[in-house]
């Protein structure tokens, strides 16, 4: 990895790296916060997946997470949300193409050549982080909106890979809302049975690991009724007997003001799991 930016932050370092992804077939940027404890020993890692239109910059500049990561001794890793570049397929709309990878492995042309964010986040990125940086083997995952969808899906489909998971305003049933229907039709085709492998509500029924889910949702979110529908997750978790803490917050919207208000709770949630005795 090539470091292209570095800023001192809460006793540690907020870095941005560039690397060539073999999985995505393009250069990628990834933001990494190294807490001060990383100067003495390997530290656990929290992977953050951002939402539509975001890059690696949104979380590190708006969430205020570094303060809490420094207190707990956790590395934060925030990749870009999709492959990018002149040779990468794109769409004029904000909710498809570059900036809208949806954390799936695309199977349809022209998207399949580059849009394999699921494999990138699950395999290639952590292997790179653990090989190049003082990262321990303890991993957690979180995200917002499209990234919340990605975090839940990755945790539910990969038992034992993550010690904890959380999400802000996640898209919990993408196959039943406009954002997901548009993206999945393009990336995966029209067979809705194939979509279920990226649907948190469907995955809960067959999850073999009972990793507790922490989800925060603002009640003033403009996308609450049309795109997010957290009540679907509540019903699916109850039916499966899966532990879920779903917190609804009056007055809060979909923005990073909401995330900044509760990111400390989420990092504490992950710290309890990451530092629990093996």
Coordinates of N, CA, C and O in Angstrom, one line a residue, residues 97-250:
X97 N -23.6 2.1 -10.1 CA -22.3 2.4 -10.6 C -21.3 2.9 -9.6 O -21.4 2.5 -8.4
X98 N -20.4 3.7 -10.0 CA -19.4 4.2 -9.1 C -19.9 5.0 -8.0 O -20.8 5.9 -8.2
X99 N -19.6 4.6 -6.7 CA -20.2 5.2 -5.5 C -21.3 4.4 -5.0 O -21.9 4.8 -4.0
X100 N -21.7 3.3 -5.7 CA -22.9 2.6 -5.4 C -22.6 1.1 -5.6 O -23.4 0.4 -6.2
X101 N -21.6 0.6 -5.0 CA -21.2 -0.9 -5.2 C -22.1 -1.9 -4.5 O -22.1 -3.0 -4.9
X102 N -22.8 -1.4 -3.5 CA -23.8 -2.3 -2.8 C -23.2 -3.5 -2.1 O -23.9 -4.4 -1.7
X103 N -21.8 -3.6 -2.1 CA -21.2 -4.7 -1.4 C -21.6 -6.1 -1.9 O -21.8 -7.0 -1.1
X104 N -21.8 -6.2 -3.2 CA -22.2 -7.5 -3.8 C -21.1 -7.9 -4.8 O -20.2 -7.1 -5.1
X105 N -21.1 -9.2 -5.2 CA -20.3 -9.6 -6.3 C -21.2 -9.6 -7.6 O -22.0 -10.5 -7.7
X106 N -21.0 -8.7 -8.5 CA -21.8 -8.6 -9.6 C -21.6 -9.8 -10.6 O -20.5 -10.2 -10.7
X107 N -22.7 -10.2 -11.2 CA -22.6 -11.3 -12.1 C -22.9 -11.0 -13.6 O -22.8 -11.8 -14.5
X108 N -23.5 -9.8 -13.8 CA -23.9 -9.4 -15.1 C -22.9 -8.3 -15.7 O -22.4 -7.5 -15.0
X109 N -22.8 -8.4 -17.0 CA -22.0 -7.4 -17.8 C -22.8 -6.1 -17.8 O -24.0 -6.1 -17.8
X110 N -22.1 -4.9 -17.8 CA -20.7 -4.7 -17.7 C -20.1 -4.7 -16.3 O -18.9 -4.5 -16.1
X111 N -21.0 -4.9 -15.3 CA -20.6 -4.7 -13.9 C -19.7 -5.8 -13.4 O -18.8 -5.5 -12.5
X112 N -19.8 -7.0 -13.9 CA -19.1 -8.2 -13.3 C -17.6 -8.0 -13.4 O -16.8 -8.6 -12.6
X113 N -17.1 -7.2 -14.3 CA -15.6 -7.1 -14.5 C -15.0 -6.4 -13.3 O -13.8 -6.7 -13.1
X114 N -15.7 -5.6 -12.6 CA -15.0 -4.8 -11.5 C -15.8 -4.9 -10.2 O -15.2 -4.7 -9.1
X115 N -17.1 -5.0 -10.3 CA -17.9 -4.8 -9.1 C -18.0 -6.1 -8.2 O -19.0 -6.8 -8.3
X116 N -17.0 -6.3 -7.4 CA -16.9 -7.4 -6.5 C -16.6 -7.0 -5.1 O -15.6 -7.4 -4.5
X117 N -17.3 -6.0 -4.7 CA -17.0 -5.4 -3.3 C -17.2 -6.4 -2.2 O -16.5 -6.3 -1.2
X118 N -18.1 -7.4 -2.3 CA -18.2 -8.4 -1.3 C -16.9 -9.1 -1.0 O -16.4 -9.2 0.1
X119 N -16.3 -9.6 -2.1 CA -15.0 -10.3 -2.0 C -13.9 -9.4 -1.5 O -13.0 -9.8 -0.8
X120 N -14.0 -8.2 -2.0 CA -12.9 -7.2 -1.6 C -12.9 -6.9 -0.1 O -11.9 -7.0 0.5
X121 N -14.1 -6.7 0.4 CA -14.2 -6.4 1.9 C -14.0 -7.6 2.7 O -13.3 -7.5 3.8
X122 N -14.5 -8.7 2.3 CA -14.4 -10.0 3.1 C -12.9 -10.5 3.1 O -12.4 -10.9 4.1
X123 N -12.3 -10.5 1.9 CA -11.0 -11.2 1.8 C -9.8 -10.4 1.5 O -8.8 -10.4 2.3
X124 N -9.9 -9.6 0.4 CA -8.6 -8.9 0.0 C -8.2 -7.8 0.9 O -7.1 -7.7 1.3
X125 N -9.2 -7.0 1.3 CA -8.8 -5.8 2.2 C -8.3 -6.3 3.5 O -7.2 -5.8 3.9
X126 N -8.9 -7.2 4.3 CA -8.3 -7.6 5.6 C -7.0 -8.2 5.4 O -6.1 -8.1 6.3
X127 N -6.8 -9.0 4.4 CA -5.5 -9.7 4.2 C -4.4 -8.6 4.0 O -3.3 -8.7 4.5
X128 N -4.7 -7.6 3.2 CA -3.8 -6.5 3.0 C -3.5 -5.7 4.3 O -2.4 -5.4 4.7
X129 N -4.6 -5.4 5.0 CA -4.4 -4.6 6.3 C -3.6 -5.4 7.3 O -2.7 -4.9 8.0
X130 N -3.9 -6.7 7.4 CA -3.2 -7.5 8.4 C -1.7 -7.8 8.0 O -0.9 -8.1 8.9
X131 N -1.4 -7.7 6.7 CA -0.1 -8.0 6.3 C 0.8 -6.7 6.4 O 2.0 -6.8 6.6
X132 N 0.2 -5.5 6.2 CA 1.0 -4.3 6.1 C 0.9 -3.4 7.3 O 1.8 -2.5 7.4
X133 N 0.0 -3.6 8.2 CA -0.2 -2.7 9.3 C -0.3 -3.4 10.6 O -0.5 -4.6 10.6
X134 N -0.1 -2.8 11.8 CA -0.1 -3.4 13.1 C -1.6 -3.8 13.5 O -2.1 -3.3 14.5
X135 N -2.2 -4.7 12.7 CA -3.5 -5.1 12.9 C -3.6 -6.5 13.5 O -2.9 -7.4 13.0
X136 N -4.3 -6.7 14.5 CA -4.5 -8.0 15.1 C -5.5 -8.8 14.3 O -6.1 -8.4 13.3
X137 N -5.8 -10.0 14.7 CA -6.8 -10.9 14.0 C -8.2 -10.7 14.4 O -9.1 -11.3 13.8
X138 N -8.5 -9.8 15.4 CA -9.8 -9.6 15.9 C -10.5 -8.5 14.9 O -9.9 -7.4 14.8
X139 N -11.6 -8.8 14.4 CA -12.3 -7.9 13.4 C -13.7 -7.7 13.8 O -14.4 -8.5 14.4
X140 N -14.2 -6.5 13.5 CA -15.6 -6.1 13.7 C -16.0 -5.3 12.4 O -15.1 -4.9 11.7
X141 N -17.3 -5.2 12.2 CA -17.7 -4.5 11.0 C -19.0 -3.7 11.3 O -19.8 -4.1 12.1
X142 N -19.1 -2.5 10.7 CA -20.2 -1.6 10.8 C -20.4 -0.8 9.6 O -19.5 -0.8 8.7
X143 N -21.5 -0.1 9.5 CA -21.7 0.7 8.3 C -23.0 1.5 8.4 O -23.8 1.4 9.3
X144 N -23.2 2.3 7.3 CA -24.3 3.2 7.3 C -25.1 3.1 6.0 O -24.5 3.0 4.9
X145 N -26.4 2.9 6.0 CA -27.3 2.9 4.9 C -26.9 1.7 4.0 O -27.0 0.6 4.4
X146 N -26.4 2.0 2.7 CA -25.9 0.9 1.9 C -24.8 0.1 2.6 O -24.7 -1.1 2.5
X147 N -24.0 0.8 3.3 CA -22.9 0.2 4.1 C -23.4 -0.6 5.3 O -22.8 -1.6 5.6
X148 N -24.5 -0.1 5.9 CA -25.1 -0.9 6.9 C -25.6 -2.2 6.4 O -25.5 -3.3 7.0
X149 N -26.2 -2.2 5.2 CA -26.6 -3.4 4.5 C -25.4 -4.3 4.3 O -25.4 -5.5 4.6
X150 N -24.3 -3.8 3.8 CA -23.1 -4.6 3.6 C -22.6 -5.2 4.9 O -22.2 -6.4 4.9
X151 N -22.5 -4.4 5.9 CA -22.0 -4.9 7.2 C -22.8 -6.1 7.7 O -22.3 -7.1 8.2
X152 N -24.2 -5.9 7.7 CA -25.0 -7.0 8.2 C -24.9 -8.3 7.4 O -24.8 -9.4 7.9
X153 N -24.8 -8.1 6.1 CA -24.7 -9.3 5.2 C -23.4 -10.0 5.4 O -23.4 -11.2 5.5
X154 N -22.3 -9.2 5.4 CA -21.0 -9.9 5.6 C -20.9 -10.6 6.9 O -20.4 -11.7 7.0
X155 N -21.5 -10.0 8.0 CA -21.4 -10.7 9.3 C -22.3 -11.9 9.3 O -21.9 -13.0 9.8
X156 N -23.5 -11.8 8.7 CA -24.4 -13.0 8.8 C -24.0 -14.1 7.9 O -24.2 -15.3 8.2
X157 N -23.3 -13.8 6.8 CA -22.8 -14.9 5.9 C -21.5 -15.5 6.3 O -21.1 -16.5 5.7
X158 N -20.8 -14.9 7.2 CA -19.4 -15.4 7.5 C -19.2 -15.6 9.0 O -18.5 -14.8 9.6
X159 N -19.8 -16.6 9.5 CA -19.7 -16.9 11.0 C -18.2 -17.1 11.4 O -17.5 -17.7 10.7
X160 N -17.9 -16.4 12.5 CA -16.5 -16.5 13.0 C -15.6 -15.5 12.5 O -14.5 -15.3 13.0
X161 N -15.9 -14.8 11.4 CA -15.0 -13.8 10.8 C -15.0 -12.5 11.6 O -13.9 -11.9 11.7
X162 N -16.1 -12.1 12.1 CA -16.2 -10.8 12.9 C -16.7 -11.1 14.3 O -17.6 -12.0 14.5
X163 N -16.2 -10.4 15.2 CA -16.6 -10.5 16.6 C -17.9 -9.7 16.9 O -18.5 -10.0 18.0
X164 N -18.2 -8.7 16.1 CA -19.3 -7.9 16.4 C -19.7 -7.2 15.1 O -18.9 -7.0 14.1
X165 N -21.0 -6.7 15.1 CA -21.5 -6.0 13.9 C -22.5 -4.9 14.4 O -23.2 -5.1 15.4
X166 N -22.6 -3.8 13.7 CA -23.5 -2.8 14.0 C -23.8 -2.0 12.7 O -23.1 -2.1 11.7
X167 N -24.9 -1.2 12.7 CA -25.3 -0.5 11.5 C -26.1 0.7 11.9 O -26.9 0.7 12.9
X168 N -26.0 1.8 11.1 CA -26.8 3.0 11.2 C -27.7 3.0 9.9 O -27.2 2.9 8.8
X169 N -29.0 3.1 10.2 CA -30.0 3.2 9.1 C -29.7 2.3 7.9 O -29.6 2.7 6.8
X170 N -29.6 1.0 8.2 CA -29.2 0.0 7.1 C -30.4 -0.2 6.2 O -31.6 -0.2 6.6
X171 N -30.1 -0.6 4.9 CA -31.1 -1.1 4.0 C -31.2 -2.6 4.3 O -30.4 -3.4 3.9
X172 N -32.2 -3.0 5.0 CA -32.3 -4.4 5.6 C -32.9 -5.4 4.7 O -32.7 -6.6 4.8
X173 N -33.7 -4.9 3.7 CA -34.4 -5.8 2.8 C -34.3 -5.2 1.4 O -35.3 -4.8 0.8
X174 N -33.1 -5.2 0.8 CA -32.8 -4.5 -0.4 C -33.7 -5.0 -1.6 O -34.0 -4.2 -2.5
X175 N -34.0 -6.3 -1.6 CA -34.8 -6.8 -2.7 C -36.3 -6.3 -2.7 O -37.0 -6.6 -3.6
X176 N -36.7 -5.6 -1.7 CA -38.0 -5.1 -1.6 C -38.2 -3.6 -1.5 O -39.3 -3.1 -1.2
X177 N -37.1 -2.9 -1.8 CA -37.1 -1.4 -1.8 C -36.5 -0.9 -3.1 O -35.7 -1.6 -3.7
X178 N -36.8 0.3 -3.5 CA -36.3 0.8 -4.8 C -34.8 0.8 -5.0 O -34.3 0.4 -6.1
X179 N -34.0 1.3 -4.0 CA -32.6 1.3 -4.1 C -32.1 -0.1 -4.5 O -31.3 -0.3 -5.4
X180 N -32.5 -1.1 -3.7 CA -31.9 -2.5 -3.9 C -32.4 -3.1 -5.2 O -31.7 -3.8 -5.8
X181 N -33.7 -2.9 -5.5 CA -34.3 -3.5 -6.7 C -33.5 -3.0 -7.9 O -33.2 -3.8 -8.8
X182 N -33.2 -1.7 -8.0 CA -32.5 -1.2 -9.1 C -31.0 -1.7 -9.2 O -30.6 -2.2 -10.2
X183 N -30.3 -1.7 -8.0 CA -28.9 -2.2 -8.0 C -28.9 -3.7 -8.3 O -28.0 -4.1 -9.1
X184 N -29.7 -4.5 -7.6 CA -29.6 -5.9 -7.8 C -30.0 -6.4 -9.2 O -29.4 -7.3 -9.7
X185 N -31.0 -5.7 -9.8 CA -31.4 -6.0 -11.2 C -30.2 -5.8 -12.1 O -30.0 -6.6 -13.0
X186 N -29.5 -4.7 -11.9 CA -28.3 -4.4 -12.7 C -27.2 -5.4 -12.5 O -26.6 -5.9 -13.4
X187 N -26.8 -5.5 -11.2 CA -25.6 -6.3 -10.9 C -25.8 -7.8 -10.9 O -24.9 -8.5 -11.2
X188 N -27.0 -8.3 -10.5 CA -27.2 -9.7 -10.3 C -28.2 -10.3 -11.3 O -28.3 -11.5 -11.4
X189 N -29.0 -9.5 -12.0 CA -30.0 -10.0 -12.9 C -31.4 -10.1 -12.3 O -31.6 -9.6 -11.2
X190 N -32.3 -10.7 -13.0 CA -33.7 -10.7 -12.6 C -34.1 -11.8 -11.7 O -35.3 -11.9 -11.3
X191 N -33.3 -12.8 -11.4 CA -33.6 -13.9 -10.6 C -33.6 -13.5 -9.1 O -32.5 -13.4 -8.5
X192 N -34.7 -13.3 -8.5 CA -34.8 -12.7 -7.2 C -34.3 -13.7 -6.1 O -34.0 -13.4 -5.0
X193 N -34.3 -15.0 -6.5 CA -33.7 -16.0 -5.5 C -32.2 -15.7 -5.3 O -31.7 -15.9 -4.2
X194 N -31.5 -15.3 -6.3 CA -30.1 -14.9 -6.2 C -29.9 -13.7 -5.3 O -28.9 -13.6 -4.6
X195 N -30.9 -12.8 -5.2 CA -30.8 -11.6 -4.4 C -30.7 -12.0 -2.9 O -30.2 -11.2 -2.1
X196 N -31.3 -13.1 -2.6 CA -31.5 -13.4 -1.1 C -30.2 -13.5 -0.4 O -30.1 -13.4 0.8
X197 N -29.1 -13.9 -1.1 CA -27.8 -14.0 -0.5 C -27.3 -12.7 0.0 O -26.3 -12.6 0.8
X198 N -27.9 -11.6 -0.4 CA -27.5 -10.2 0.1 C -28.6 -9.5 0.8 O -28.7 -8.3 0.7
X199 N -29.5 -10.3 1.4 CA -30.7 -9.7 2.1 C -30.6 -10.1 3.5 O -30.7 -11.3 3.9
X200 N -30.4 -9.1 4.4 CA -30.2 -9.4 5.8 C -31.4 -10.1 6.4 O -31.3 -11.1 7.2
X201 N -32.6 -9.7 6.1 CA -33.8 -10.3 6.6 C -33.9 -11.8 6.2 O -34.3 -12.6 7.1
X202 N -33.6 -12.1 5.0 CA -33.6 -13.5 4.6 C -32.5 -14.3 5.2 O -32.6 -15.5 5.6
X203 N -31.3 -13.7 5.4 CA -30.1 -14.4 6.0 C -30.3 -14.7 7.4 O -29.8 -15.7 7.9
X204 N -31.1 -14.0 8.2 CA -31.3 -14.2 9.6 C -31.9 -15.6 9.8 O -31.6 -16.3 10.8
X205 N -32.8 -16.0 8.9 CA -33.5 -17.3 9.1 C -32.5 -18.5 9.1 O -32.8 -19.5 9.8
X206 N -31.4 -18.4 8.4 CA -30.4 -19.5 8.3 C -29.1 -19.2 9.0 O -28.2 -20.0 8.9
X207 N -29.0 -18.1 9.7 CA -27.7 -17.7 10.4 C -27.3 -18.8 11.4 O -28.2 -19.1 12.3
X208 N -26.1 -19.3 11.3 CA -25.7 -20.3 12.3 C -24.9 -19.6 13.5 O -24.7 -20.3 14.5
X209 N -24.6 -18.4 13.4 CA -24.0 -17.7 14.5 C -24.9 -16.6 15.0 O -25.5 -15.8 14.3
X210 N -25.1 -16.5 16.3 CA -26.0 -15.5 16.9 C -25.3 -14.3 17.4 O -25.3 -13.9 18.5
X211 N -24.6 -13.6 16.4 CA -23.9 -12.4 16.7 C -24.9 -11.3 16.9 O -25.7 -11.0 16.1
X212 N -24.9 -10.7 18.1 CA -25.9 -9.6 18.4 C -25.8 -8.5 17.4 O -24.7 -8.0 17.1
X213 N -27.0 -8.0 16.9 CA -27.0 -6.9 16.0 C -27.4 -5.6 16.7 O -28.4 -5.6 17.5
X214 N -26.6 -4.6 16.5 CA -26.9 -3.3 17.1 C -27.3 -2.4 15.9 O -26.4 -2.2 15.0
X215 N -28.5 -1.8 15.9 CA -28.9 -1.0 14.8 C -29.5 0.3 15.3 O -30.4 0.2 16.2
X216 N -29.1 1.4 14.8 CA -29.7 2.7 15.2 C -30.4 3.3 14.0 O -29.8 3.2 12.9
X217 N -31.5 3.9 14.2 CA -32.3 4.4 13.1 C -33.0 5.7 13.5 O -33.6 5.8 14.6
X218 N -32.8 6.8 12.7 CA -33.4 8.1 13.0 C -34.9 8.1 12.5 O -35.2 7.6 11.4
X219 N -35.8 8.6 13.4 CA -37.2 8.6 13.0 C -37.6 9.7 12.0 O -38.6 9.7 11.4
X220 N -36.7 10.7 11.9 CA -36.9 11.8 10.9 C -36.1 11.5 9.6 O -35.9 12.5 8.8
X221 N -35.7 10.3 9.4 CA -34.9 9.9 8.2 C -35.9 10.0 7.0 O -36.9 9.3 7.0
X222 N -35.5 10.7 6.0 CA -36.4 10.8 4.8 C -36.6 9.5 4.1 O -37.5 9.3 3.3
X223 N -35.6 8.6 4.3 CA -35.7 7.3 3.6 C -36.3 6.2 4.4 O -36.3 5.0 4.0
X224 N -36.8 6.5 5.6 CA -37.2 5.5 6.6 C -38.3 4.6 6.0 O -38.2 3.3 6.0
X225 N -39.3 5.1 5.5 CA -40.5 4.3 5.0 C -40.3 3.7 3.6 O -40.7 2.6 3.4
X226 N -39.5 4.4 2.8 CA -39.4 3.9 1.4 C -38.3 3.0 1.2 O -38.4 2.1 0.3
X227 N -37.1 3.2 1.8 CA -35.9 2.4 1.5 C -35.4 1.6 2.7 O -34.7 0.6 2.4
X228 N -35.7 1.9 3.9 CA -35.0 1.3 5.0 C -35.8 0.3 5.8 O -35.4 -0.8 6.0
X229 N -37.0 0.7 6.2 CA -38.0 -0.2 6.8 C -37.4 -1.2 7.8 O -37.4 -2.4 7.7
X230 N -36.9 -0.6 8.9 CA -36.3 -1.5 9.9 C -37.2 -2.5 10.6 O -36.8 -3.4 11.2
X231 N -38.5 -2.2 10.5 CA -39.5 -3.2 11.1 C -39.4 -4.5 10.4 O -39.7 -5.5 11.1
X232 N -38.9 -4.6 9.2 CA -38.7 -5.9 8.6 C -37.6 -6.7 9.3 O -37.7 -7.9 9.5
X233 N -36.5 -5.9 9.7 CA -35.4 -6.6 10.4 C -35.9 -7.1 11.8 O -35.6 -8.2 12.2
X234 N -36.7 -6.2 12.4 CA -37.2 -6.6 13.8 C -38.0 -7.9 13.7 O -37.9 -8.8 14.5
X235 N -38.9 -8.0 12.7 CA -39.7 -9.2 12.5 C -38.9 -10.4 12.2 O -39.2 -11.5 12.7
X236 N -37.9 -10.2 11.3 CA -37.1 -11.4 10.9 C -36.2 -11.9 12.1 O -36.1 -13.1 12.3
X237 N -35.7 -10.9 12.9 CA -34.9 -11.3 14.0 C -35.8 -12.1 15.1 O -35.4 -13.1 15.7
X238 N -37.0 -11.6 15.3 CA -37.9 -12.2 16.2 C -38.3 -13.6 15.8 O -38.3 -14.6 16.6
X239 N -38.5 -13.8 14.5 CA -38.9 -15.1 13.9 C -37.8 -16.1 14.0 O -38.0 -17.3 14.3
X240 N -36.5 -15.6 13.9 CA -35.3 -16.5 14.0 C -34.8 -16.6 15.4 O -33.9 -17.4 15.6
X241 N -35.3 -15.8 16.3 CA -34.7 -15.8 17.7 C -33.3 -15.3 17.7 O -32.5 -15.7 18.5
X242 N -33.1 -14.3 16.8 CA -31.7 -13.7 16.7 C -31.7 -12.4 17.5 O -32.5 -11.6 17.4
X243 N -30.6 -12.3 18.3 CA -30.5 -11.1 19.2 C -30.4 -9.8 18.4 O -29.5 -9.7 17.5
X244 N -31.2 -8.8 18.6 CA -31.2 -7.5 17.9 C -31.6 -6.4 18.9 O -32.5 -6.5 19.7
X245 N -30.7 -5.4 18.9 CA -31.0 -4.1 19.6 C -31.3 -3.1 18.5 O -30.4 -2.7 17.8
X246 N -32.5 -2.7 18.3 CA -33.0 -1.7 17.4 C -33.4 -0.5 18.1 O -34.4 -0.5 18.8
X247 N -32.6 0.6 18.0 CA -32.9 1.8 18.7 C -33.4 2.9 17.7 O -32.8 3.2 16.7
X248 N -34.6 3.4 18.0 CA -35.2 4.5 17.1 C -35.1 5.8 17.8 O -35.4 5.9 19.0
X249 N -34.6 6.8 17.1 CA -34.3 8.1 17.7 C -35.1 9.2 17.1 O -34.9 9.6 15.9
X250 N -36.0 9.8 17.9 CA -36.8 10.9 17.4 C -36.0 12.1 16.9 O -35.0 12.4 17.6

